[in-house]
Coordinates of C-alpha atoms and ligand atoms in Angstrom, one line a residue:
X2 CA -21.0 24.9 -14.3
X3 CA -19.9 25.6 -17.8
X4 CA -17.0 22.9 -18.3
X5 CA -15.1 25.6 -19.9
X6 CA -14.9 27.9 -18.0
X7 CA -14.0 25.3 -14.7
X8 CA -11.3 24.5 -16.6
X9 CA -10.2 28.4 -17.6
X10 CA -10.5 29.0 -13.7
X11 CA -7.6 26.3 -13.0
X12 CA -5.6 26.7 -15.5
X13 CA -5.3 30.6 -14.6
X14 CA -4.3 29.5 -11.0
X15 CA -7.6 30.3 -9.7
X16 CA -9.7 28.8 -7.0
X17 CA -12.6 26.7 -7.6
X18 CA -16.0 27.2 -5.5
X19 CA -17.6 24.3 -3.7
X20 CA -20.4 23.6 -5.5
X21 CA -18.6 24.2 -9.3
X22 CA -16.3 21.3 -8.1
X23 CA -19.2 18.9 -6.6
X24 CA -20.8 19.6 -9.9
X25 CA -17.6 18.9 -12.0
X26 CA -17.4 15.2 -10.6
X27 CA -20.9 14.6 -10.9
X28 CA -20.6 15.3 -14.4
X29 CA -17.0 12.9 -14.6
X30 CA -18.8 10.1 -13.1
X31 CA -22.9 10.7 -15.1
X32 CA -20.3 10.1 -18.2
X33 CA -21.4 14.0 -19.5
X34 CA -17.8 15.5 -19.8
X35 CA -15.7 14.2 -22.5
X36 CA -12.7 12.9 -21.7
X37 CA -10.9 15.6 -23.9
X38 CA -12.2 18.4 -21.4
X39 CA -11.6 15.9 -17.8
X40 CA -8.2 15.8 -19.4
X41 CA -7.6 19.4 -19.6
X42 CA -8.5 20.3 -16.6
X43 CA -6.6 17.4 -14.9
X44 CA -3.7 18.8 -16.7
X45 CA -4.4 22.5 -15.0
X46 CA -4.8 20.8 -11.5
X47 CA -1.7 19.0 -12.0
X48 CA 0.1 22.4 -12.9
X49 CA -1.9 24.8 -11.0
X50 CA -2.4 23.0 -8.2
X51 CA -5.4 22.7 -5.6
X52 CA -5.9 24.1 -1.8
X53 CA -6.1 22.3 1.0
X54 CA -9.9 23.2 0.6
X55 CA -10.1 22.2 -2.6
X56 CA -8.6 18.7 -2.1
X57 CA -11.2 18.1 0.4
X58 CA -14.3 18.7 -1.4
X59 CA -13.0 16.8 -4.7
X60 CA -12.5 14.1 -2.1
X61 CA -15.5 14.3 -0.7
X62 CA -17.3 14.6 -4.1
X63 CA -15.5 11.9 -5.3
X64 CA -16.6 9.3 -2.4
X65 CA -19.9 10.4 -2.6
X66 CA -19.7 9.4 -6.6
X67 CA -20.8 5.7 -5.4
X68 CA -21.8 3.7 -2.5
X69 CA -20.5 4.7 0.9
X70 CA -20.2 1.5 3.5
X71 CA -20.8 2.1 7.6
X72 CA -20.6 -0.2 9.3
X73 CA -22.8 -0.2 12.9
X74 CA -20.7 -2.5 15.0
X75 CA -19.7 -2.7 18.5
X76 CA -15.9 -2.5 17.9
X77 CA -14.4 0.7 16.3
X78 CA -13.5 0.3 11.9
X79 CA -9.8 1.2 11.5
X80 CA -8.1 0.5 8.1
X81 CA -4.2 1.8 6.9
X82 CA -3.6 2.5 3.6
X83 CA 0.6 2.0 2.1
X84 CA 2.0 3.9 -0.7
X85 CA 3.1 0.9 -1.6
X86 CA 7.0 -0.5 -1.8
X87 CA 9.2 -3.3 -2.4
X88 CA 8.6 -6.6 -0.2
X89 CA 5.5 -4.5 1.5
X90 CA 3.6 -6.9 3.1
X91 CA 2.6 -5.2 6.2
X92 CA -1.4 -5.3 5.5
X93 CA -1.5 -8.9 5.6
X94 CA -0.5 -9.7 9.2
X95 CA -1.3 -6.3 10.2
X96 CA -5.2 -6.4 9.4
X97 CA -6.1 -9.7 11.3
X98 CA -3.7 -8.2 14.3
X99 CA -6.0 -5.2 14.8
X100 CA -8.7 -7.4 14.5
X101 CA -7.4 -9.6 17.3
X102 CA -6.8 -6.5 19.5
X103 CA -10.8 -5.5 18.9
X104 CA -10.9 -3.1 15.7
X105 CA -12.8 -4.1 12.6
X106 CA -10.9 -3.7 9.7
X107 CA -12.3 -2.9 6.1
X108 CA -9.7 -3.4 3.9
X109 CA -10.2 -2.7 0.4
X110 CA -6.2 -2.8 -1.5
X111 CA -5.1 -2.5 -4.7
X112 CA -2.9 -4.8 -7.4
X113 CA 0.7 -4.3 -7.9
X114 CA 1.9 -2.4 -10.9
X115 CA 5.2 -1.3 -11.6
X116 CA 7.6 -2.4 -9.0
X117 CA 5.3 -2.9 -5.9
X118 CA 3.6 -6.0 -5.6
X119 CA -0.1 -5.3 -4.7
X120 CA -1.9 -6.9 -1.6
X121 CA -4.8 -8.6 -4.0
X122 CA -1.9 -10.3 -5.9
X123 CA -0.2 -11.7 -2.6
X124 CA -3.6 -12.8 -1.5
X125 CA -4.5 -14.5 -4.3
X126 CA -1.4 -16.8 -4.3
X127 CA -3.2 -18.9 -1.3
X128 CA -5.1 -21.9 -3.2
X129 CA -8.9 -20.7 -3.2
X130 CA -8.6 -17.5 -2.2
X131 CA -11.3 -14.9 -2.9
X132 CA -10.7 -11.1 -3.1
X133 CA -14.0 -9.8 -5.2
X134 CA -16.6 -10.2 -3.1
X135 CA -19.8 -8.1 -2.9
X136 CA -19.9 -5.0 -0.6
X137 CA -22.5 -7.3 1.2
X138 CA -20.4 -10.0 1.8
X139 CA -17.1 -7.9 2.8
X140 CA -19.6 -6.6 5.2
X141 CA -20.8 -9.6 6.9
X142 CA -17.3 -11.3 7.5
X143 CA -15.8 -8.0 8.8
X144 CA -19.0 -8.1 11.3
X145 CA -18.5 -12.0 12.1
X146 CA -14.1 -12.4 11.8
X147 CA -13.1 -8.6 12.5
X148 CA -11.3 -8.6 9.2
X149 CA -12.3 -8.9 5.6
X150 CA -9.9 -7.7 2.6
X151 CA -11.1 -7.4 -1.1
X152 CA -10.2 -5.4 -3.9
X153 CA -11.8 -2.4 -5.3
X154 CA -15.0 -2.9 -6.4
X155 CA -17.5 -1.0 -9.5
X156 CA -19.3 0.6 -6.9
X157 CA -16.9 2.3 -4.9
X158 CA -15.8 5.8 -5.6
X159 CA -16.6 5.4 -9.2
X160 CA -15.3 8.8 -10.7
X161 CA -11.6 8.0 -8.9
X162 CA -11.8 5.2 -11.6
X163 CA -12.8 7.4 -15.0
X164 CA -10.1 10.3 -13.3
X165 CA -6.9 7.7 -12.3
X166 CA -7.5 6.2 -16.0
X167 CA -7.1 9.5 -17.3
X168 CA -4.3 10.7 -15.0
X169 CA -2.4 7.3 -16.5
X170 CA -2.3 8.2 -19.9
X171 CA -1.7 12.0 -19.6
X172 CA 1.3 12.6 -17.3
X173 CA -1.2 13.6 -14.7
X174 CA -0.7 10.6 -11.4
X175 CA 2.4 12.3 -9.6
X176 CA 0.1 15.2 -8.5
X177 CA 0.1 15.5 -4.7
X178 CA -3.9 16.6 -4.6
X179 CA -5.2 14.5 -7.1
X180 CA -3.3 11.8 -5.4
X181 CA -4.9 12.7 -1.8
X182 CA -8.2 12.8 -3.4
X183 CA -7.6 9.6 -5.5
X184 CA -6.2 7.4 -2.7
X185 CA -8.5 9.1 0.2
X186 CA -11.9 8.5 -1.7
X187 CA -11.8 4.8 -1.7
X188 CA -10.9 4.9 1.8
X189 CA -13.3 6.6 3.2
X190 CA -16.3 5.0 1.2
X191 CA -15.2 2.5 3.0
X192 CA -16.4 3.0 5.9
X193 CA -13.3 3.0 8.9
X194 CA -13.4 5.9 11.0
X195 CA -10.1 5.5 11.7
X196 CA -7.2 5.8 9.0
X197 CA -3.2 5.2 9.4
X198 CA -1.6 6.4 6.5
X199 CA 2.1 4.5 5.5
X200 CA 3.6 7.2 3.2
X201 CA 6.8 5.5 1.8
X202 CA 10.1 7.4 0.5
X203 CA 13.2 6.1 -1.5
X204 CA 14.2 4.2 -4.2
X205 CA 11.4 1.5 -4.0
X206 CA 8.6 3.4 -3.5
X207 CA 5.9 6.0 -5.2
X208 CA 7.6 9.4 -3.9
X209 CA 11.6 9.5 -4.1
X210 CA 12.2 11.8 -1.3
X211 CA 11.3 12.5 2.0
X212 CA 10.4 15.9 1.6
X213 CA 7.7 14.4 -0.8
X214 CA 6.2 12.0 1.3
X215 CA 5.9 14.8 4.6
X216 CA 3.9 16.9 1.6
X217 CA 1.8 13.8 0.4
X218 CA 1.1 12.8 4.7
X219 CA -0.2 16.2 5.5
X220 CA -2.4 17.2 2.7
X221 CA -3.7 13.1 3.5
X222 CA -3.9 14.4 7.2
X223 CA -5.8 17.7 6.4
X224 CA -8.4 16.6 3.7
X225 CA -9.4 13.7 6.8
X226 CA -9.7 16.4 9.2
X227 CA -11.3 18.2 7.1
X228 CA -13.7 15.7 6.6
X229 CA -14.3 14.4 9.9
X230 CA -12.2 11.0 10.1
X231 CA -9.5 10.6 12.7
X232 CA -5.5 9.9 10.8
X233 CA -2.5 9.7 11.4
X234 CA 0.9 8.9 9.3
X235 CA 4.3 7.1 9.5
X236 CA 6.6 8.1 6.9
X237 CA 8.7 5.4 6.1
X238 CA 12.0 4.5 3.9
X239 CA 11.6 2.4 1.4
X240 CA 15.9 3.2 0.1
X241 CA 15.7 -0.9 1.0
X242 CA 13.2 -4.1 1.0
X243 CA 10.5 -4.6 3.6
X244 CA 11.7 -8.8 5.2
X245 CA 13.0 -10.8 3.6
X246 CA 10.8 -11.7 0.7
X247 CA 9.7 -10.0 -2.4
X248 CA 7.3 -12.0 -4.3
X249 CA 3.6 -13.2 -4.0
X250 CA 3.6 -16.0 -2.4
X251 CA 6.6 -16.0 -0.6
X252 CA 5.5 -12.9 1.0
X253 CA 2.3 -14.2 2.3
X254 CA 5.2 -17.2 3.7
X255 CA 6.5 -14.2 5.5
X256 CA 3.4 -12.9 7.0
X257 CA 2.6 -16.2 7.9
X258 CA 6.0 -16.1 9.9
X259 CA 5.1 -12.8 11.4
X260 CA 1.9 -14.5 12.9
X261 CA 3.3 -17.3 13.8
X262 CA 5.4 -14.6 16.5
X263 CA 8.5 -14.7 14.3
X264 CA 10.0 -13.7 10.8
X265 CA 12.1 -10.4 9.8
X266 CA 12.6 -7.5 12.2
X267 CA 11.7 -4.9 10.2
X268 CA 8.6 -6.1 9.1
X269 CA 7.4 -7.4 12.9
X270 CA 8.4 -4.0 14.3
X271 CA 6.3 -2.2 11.2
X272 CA 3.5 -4.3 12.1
X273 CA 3.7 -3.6 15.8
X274 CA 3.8 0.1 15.3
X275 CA 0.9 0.1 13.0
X276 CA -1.4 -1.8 14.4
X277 CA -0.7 0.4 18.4
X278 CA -0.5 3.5 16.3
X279 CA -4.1 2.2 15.4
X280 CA -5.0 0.8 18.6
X281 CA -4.5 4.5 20.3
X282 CA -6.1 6.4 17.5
X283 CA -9.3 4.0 17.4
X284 CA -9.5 4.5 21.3
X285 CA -8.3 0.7 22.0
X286 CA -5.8 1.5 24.2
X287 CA -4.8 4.9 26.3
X288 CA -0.9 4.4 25.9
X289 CA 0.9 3.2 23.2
X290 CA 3.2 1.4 25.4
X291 CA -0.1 -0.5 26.3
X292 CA -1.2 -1.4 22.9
X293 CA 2.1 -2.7 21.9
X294 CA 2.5 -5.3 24.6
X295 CA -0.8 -6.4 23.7
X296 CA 0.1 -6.6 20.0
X297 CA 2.9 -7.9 20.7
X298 CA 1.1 -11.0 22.5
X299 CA -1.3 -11.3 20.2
X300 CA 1.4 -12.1 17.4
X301 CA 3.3 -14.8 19.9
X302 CA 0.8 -16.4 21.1
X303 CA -1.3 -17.2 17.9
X304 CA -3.8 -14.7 18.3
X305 CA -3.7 -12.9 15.4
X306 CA -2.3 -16.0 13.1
X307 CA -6.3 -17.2 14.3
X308 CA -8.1 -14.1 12.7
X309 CA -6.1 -14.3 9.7
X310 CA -7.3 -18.3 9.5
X311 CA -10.9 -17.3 10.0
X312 CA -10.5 -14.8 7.6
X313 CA -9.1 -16.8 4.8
X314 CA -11.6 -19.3 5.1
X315 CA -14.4 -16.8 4.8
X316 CA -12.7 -15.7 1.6
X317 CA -12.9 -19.6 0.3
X318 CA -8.7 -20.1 0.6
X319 CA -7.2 -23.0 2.2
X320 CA -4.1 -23.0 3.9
X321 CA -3.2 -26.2 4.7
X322 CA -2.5 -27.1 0.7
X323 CA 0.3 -24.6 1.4
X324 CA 1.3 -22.2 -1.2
X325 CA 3.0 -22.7 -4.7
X326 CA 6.6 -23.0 -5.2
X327 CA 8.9 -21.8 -7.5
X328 CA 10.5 -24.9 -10.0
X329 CA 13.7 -23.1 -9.8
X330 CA 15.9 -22.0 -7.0
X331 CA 19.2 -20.5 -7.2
X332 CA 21.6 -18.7 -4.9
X333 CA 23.0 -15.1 -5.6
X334 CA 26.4 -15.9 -4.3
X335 CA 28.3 -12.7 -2.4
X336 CA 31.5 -11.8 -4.4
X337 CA 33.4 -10.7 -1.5
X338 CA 33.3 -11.0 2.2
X339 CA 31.4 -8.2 4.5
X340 CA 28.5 -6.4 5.7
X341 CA 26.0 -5.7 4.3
X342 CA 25.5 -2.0 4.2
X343 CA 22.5 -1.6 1.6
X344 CA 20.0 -3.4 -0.2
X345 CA 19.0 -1.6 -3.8
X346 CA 15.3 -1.8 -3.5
X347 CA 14.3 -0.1 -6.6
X348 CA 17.0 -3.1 -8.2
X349 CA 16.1 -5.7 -6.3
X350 CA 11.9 -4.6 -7.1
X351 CA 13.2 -4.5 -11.2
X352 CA 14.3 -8.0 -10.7
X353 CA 11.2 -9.6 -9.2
X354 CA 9.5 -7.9 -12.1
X355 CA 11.8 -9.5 -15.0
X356 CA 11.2 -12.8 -12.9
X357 CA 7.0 -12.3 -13.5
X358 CA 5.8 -11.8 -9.9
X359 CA 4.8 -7.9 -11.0
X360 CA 3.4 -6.5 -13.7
X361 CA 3.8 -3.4 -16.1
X362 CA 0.5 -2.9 -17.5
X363 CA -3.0 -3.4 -15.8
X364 CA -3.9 -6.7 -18.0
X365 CA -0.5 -8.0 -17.4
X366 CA -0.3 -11.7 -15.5
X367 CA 1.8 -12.3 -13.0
X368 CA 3.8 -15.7 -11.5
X369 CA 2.5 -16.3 -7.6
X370 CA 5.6 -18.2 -6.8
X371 CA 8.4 -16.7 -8.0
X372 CA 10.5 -13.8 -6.4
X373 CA 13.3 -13.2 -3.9
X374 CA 13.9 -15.1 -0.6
X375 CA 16.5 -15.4 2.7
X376 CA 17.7 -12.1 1.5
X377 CA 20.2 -10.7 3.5
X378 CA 19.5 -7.4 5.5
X379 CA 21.2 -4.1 6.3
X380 CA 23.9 -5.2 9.3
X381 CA 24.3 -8.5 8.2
X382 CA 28.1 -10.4 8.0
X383 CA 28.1 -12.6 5.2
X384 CA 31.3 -14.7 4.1
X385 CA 33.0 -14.6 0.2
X386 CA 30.5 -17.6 -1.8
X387 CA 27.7 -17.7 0.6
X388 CA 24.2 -16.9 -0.6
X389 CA 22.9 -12.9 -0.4
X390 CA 19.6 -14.5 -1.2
X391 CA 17.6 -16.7 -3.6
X392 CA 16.4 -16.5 -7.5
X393 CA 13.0 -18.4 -7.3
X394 CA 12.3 -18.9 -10.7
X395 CA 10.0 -20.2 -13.2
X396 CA 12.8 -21.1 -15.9
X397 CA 16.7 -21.4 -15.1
X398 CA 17.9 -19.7 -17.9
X399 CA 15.5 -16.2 -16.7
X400 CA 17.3 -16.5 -13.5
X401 CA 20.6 -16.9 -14.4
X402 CA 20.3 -13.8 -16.8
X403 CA 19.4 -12.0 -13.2
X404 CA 21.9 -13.4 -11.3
X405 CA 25.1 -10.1 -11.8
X406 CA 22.2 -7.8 -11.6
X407 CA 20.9 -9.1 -8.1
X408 CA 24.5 -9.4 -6.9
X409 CA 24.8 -5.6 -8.1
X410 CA 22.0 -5.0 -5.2
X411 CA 23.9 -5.2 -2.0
X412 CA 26.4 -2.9 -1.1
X413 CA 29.4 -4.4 1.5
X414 CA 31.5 -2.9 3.7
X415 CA 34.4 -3.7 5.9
X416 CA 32.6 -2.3 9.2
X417 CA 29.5 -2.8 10.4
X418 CA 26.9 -0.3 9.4
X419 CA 25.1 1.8 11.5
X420 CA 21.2 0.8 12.2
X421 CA 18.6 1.1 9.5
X422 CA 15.8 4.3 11.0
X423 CA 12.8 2.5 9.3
X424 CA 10.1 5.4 10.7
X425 CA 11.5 9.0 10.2
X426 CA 7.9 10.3 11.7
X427 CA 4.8 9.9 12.5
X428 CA 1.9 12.6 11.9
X429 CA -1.1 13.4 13.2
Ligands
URA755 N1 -2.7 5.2 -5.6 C1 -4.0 5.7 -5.9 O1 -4.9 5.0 -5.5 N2 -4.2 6.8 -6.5 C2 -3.1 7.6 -6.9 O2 -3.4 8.6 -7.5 C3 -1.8 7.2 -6.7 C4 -1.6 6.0 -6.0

């Protein structure tokens, strides 16, 4: 493969053969190609596009770029991967559930950047709490709790790492190939043979529209068909917050609630669908019907809450300590009298950011306690001077400069609106 003239091919819209593109990747990841010539030919991708072909093998040569886990256990691996999205919390109650209905669950997440909070963040906000273990260790508690979840580490899919740096600096992530391939790699060198894809639309999420995040769930659904893996997808909205919550530590309060058989609607019926969706695919259950009453026990009656215990304590947290607390907290008092009709997400994700519990670059820090709590959900009646929700802050004057822009959030009406559709499909 002459790097040249891969990158001519793509950027005259033609297709790439197997074995050029296997070579290309060894090549990213050996350190060989510049970065000037990865850059250009990220650039034609972007433009040009890939096949469904294409994407496939990239993904597959881009898993293969490091270590691969499997896993020989008696139960079946299943994992889910999110786009990502204001107040999601879903992978923390949902992986010790679907270990507590007898899937092992490899879960390897990300951090947050830009407005979605990432899973490792959320994690890290118990007291103790480990999430960069060695693949060795991640192995052993999923074998011995059912659940283990860490964040990416050197060895997996490195060339993902060299490409999604690239990609970052030249206008080259909102790429629906690149992204399958990006996202699919790391999830398949780790090891579950089962994959439920949450592909998130709206205001608070990666892809705006719906229309995107159908395109994003199939080419997802083909490249792991392609390659052997059994998925499926829920597209979701994201046009409002998941619960209750947004913020570290006060979303792992809320997934905490959901295990404890309570908590927000939205994010319990998420949770329920997920982990049957996964149930069925893994071969759990024969109906979903089936593997949501058993979820749905399994969150009452302490269950799951169990797992997640066990797991935590693999991972050196404590939970009795509790979790840290914001210094500050201040109502966002309702201007008028109403329902609530909407929640801004992509506002309401901007403040949690000014407030420090995200982050805009990769070396940024972020605050575990702070955030948004008791917020007030689609449907709700709320009365002229009564709270919307809660600043939790680090310094009173930060939240007070927020407090017109979270009231700016909620939309009320007069009449009741009609019932938020949280899953618009699922795909197989
Ligand atoms: N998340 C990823 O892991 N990769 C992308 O390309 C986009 C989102």
């Amino acid at each position: 493969m002459i790097p040249q003239w891969f990158i001519e091919e793509k950027r005259d819209g033609h297709i790439h053969s197997e074995k050029d593109i296997r070579d290309w990747i060894r090549a990213v990841t050996d350190g060989t190609l510049p970065d000037y010539q990865i850059s250009a030919w990220l650039m034609a991708a972007f433009l040009n596009g890939l096949t469904s072909e294409e994407t496939a093998i990239l993904t597959d040569a881009m898993m293969h770029s490091g270590e691969c886990l499997s896993f020989d256990l008696p139960r079946p691996t299943a994992d889910k991967h999110s786009t990502g999205g204001v107040g999601d919390k879903i992978s923390i109650p949902l992986a010790p559930l679907c270990a507590s209905l007898g899937m092992a669950v490899p879960m390897i997440s990300g951090r947050g950047l830009g407005l979605t909070g990432g899973t490792l963040d959320k994690l890290e906000s118990i007291p103790g709490m480990n999430v960069h273990l060695s693949t060795k260790v991640f192995q052993q508690i999923v074998a011995t709790v059912g659940c283990c979840m860490i964040g990416q580490t050197n060895t997996l899919a490195p060339a993902d790492r060299r490409l999604y740096a690239l990609r970052d600096v030249t206008a080259t992530v909102p790429s629906i190939p690149l992204i399958t391939a990006s996202i699919m790699s790391k999830k398949l060198a780790e090891g579950a043979q089962t994959l439920l894809f949450d592909v998130k639309f709206g205001s608070g999420a990666f892809m705006k529209t719906e229309a995107e995040a159908r395109e994003l769930a199939k080419r997802l659904l083909d490249t792991g068909k392609y390659l052997g893996r059994t998925c499926r997808a829920l597209i979701t909205d994201m046009n409002q917050p998941l619960g209750k919550t947004v913020g570290n530590a006060l979303e792992v309060s809320e997934s905490l609630d959901i295990l404890h058989g309570s908590g927000p609607w939205d994010v319990r019926f998420l949770v329920l669908e997920e982990a049957s969706a996964m149930a069925v695919a893994s071969g759990l259950f024969h109906s979903k019907q089936e593997a949501r009453t058993a979820a749905e026990k399994a969150l009452d009656s302490g269950n799951a809450l169990t797992y997640f215990e066990r797991m935590v304590q693999a991972q050196g947290g404590t939970l009795s300590q509790g979790l840290p607390e914001a210094p500050i907290r201040l109502p966002i008092p309702a201007r008028t009298s109403g329902f609530v009709a909407h929640v801004d997400a992509q506002l309401i994700g901007r403040i949690a950011l000014k407030l420090g519990a995200g982050r805009l670059a990769v070396t940024d820090s972020i605050l575990p306690a702070v955030g948004l709590e008791e917020l007030k959900q689609q449907g709700d009646r709320i009365e002229a001077g009564e709270p919307l929700g809660w600043l939790c802050a680090q310094d009173r004057a930060r939240a007070e400069t927020l407090l017109a822009e979270a009231q700016q959030a909620f939309t009320l009406t007069h009449t009741p609106p009609p019932n938020r559709v949280l899953i618009h499909a699922m795909l197989e």
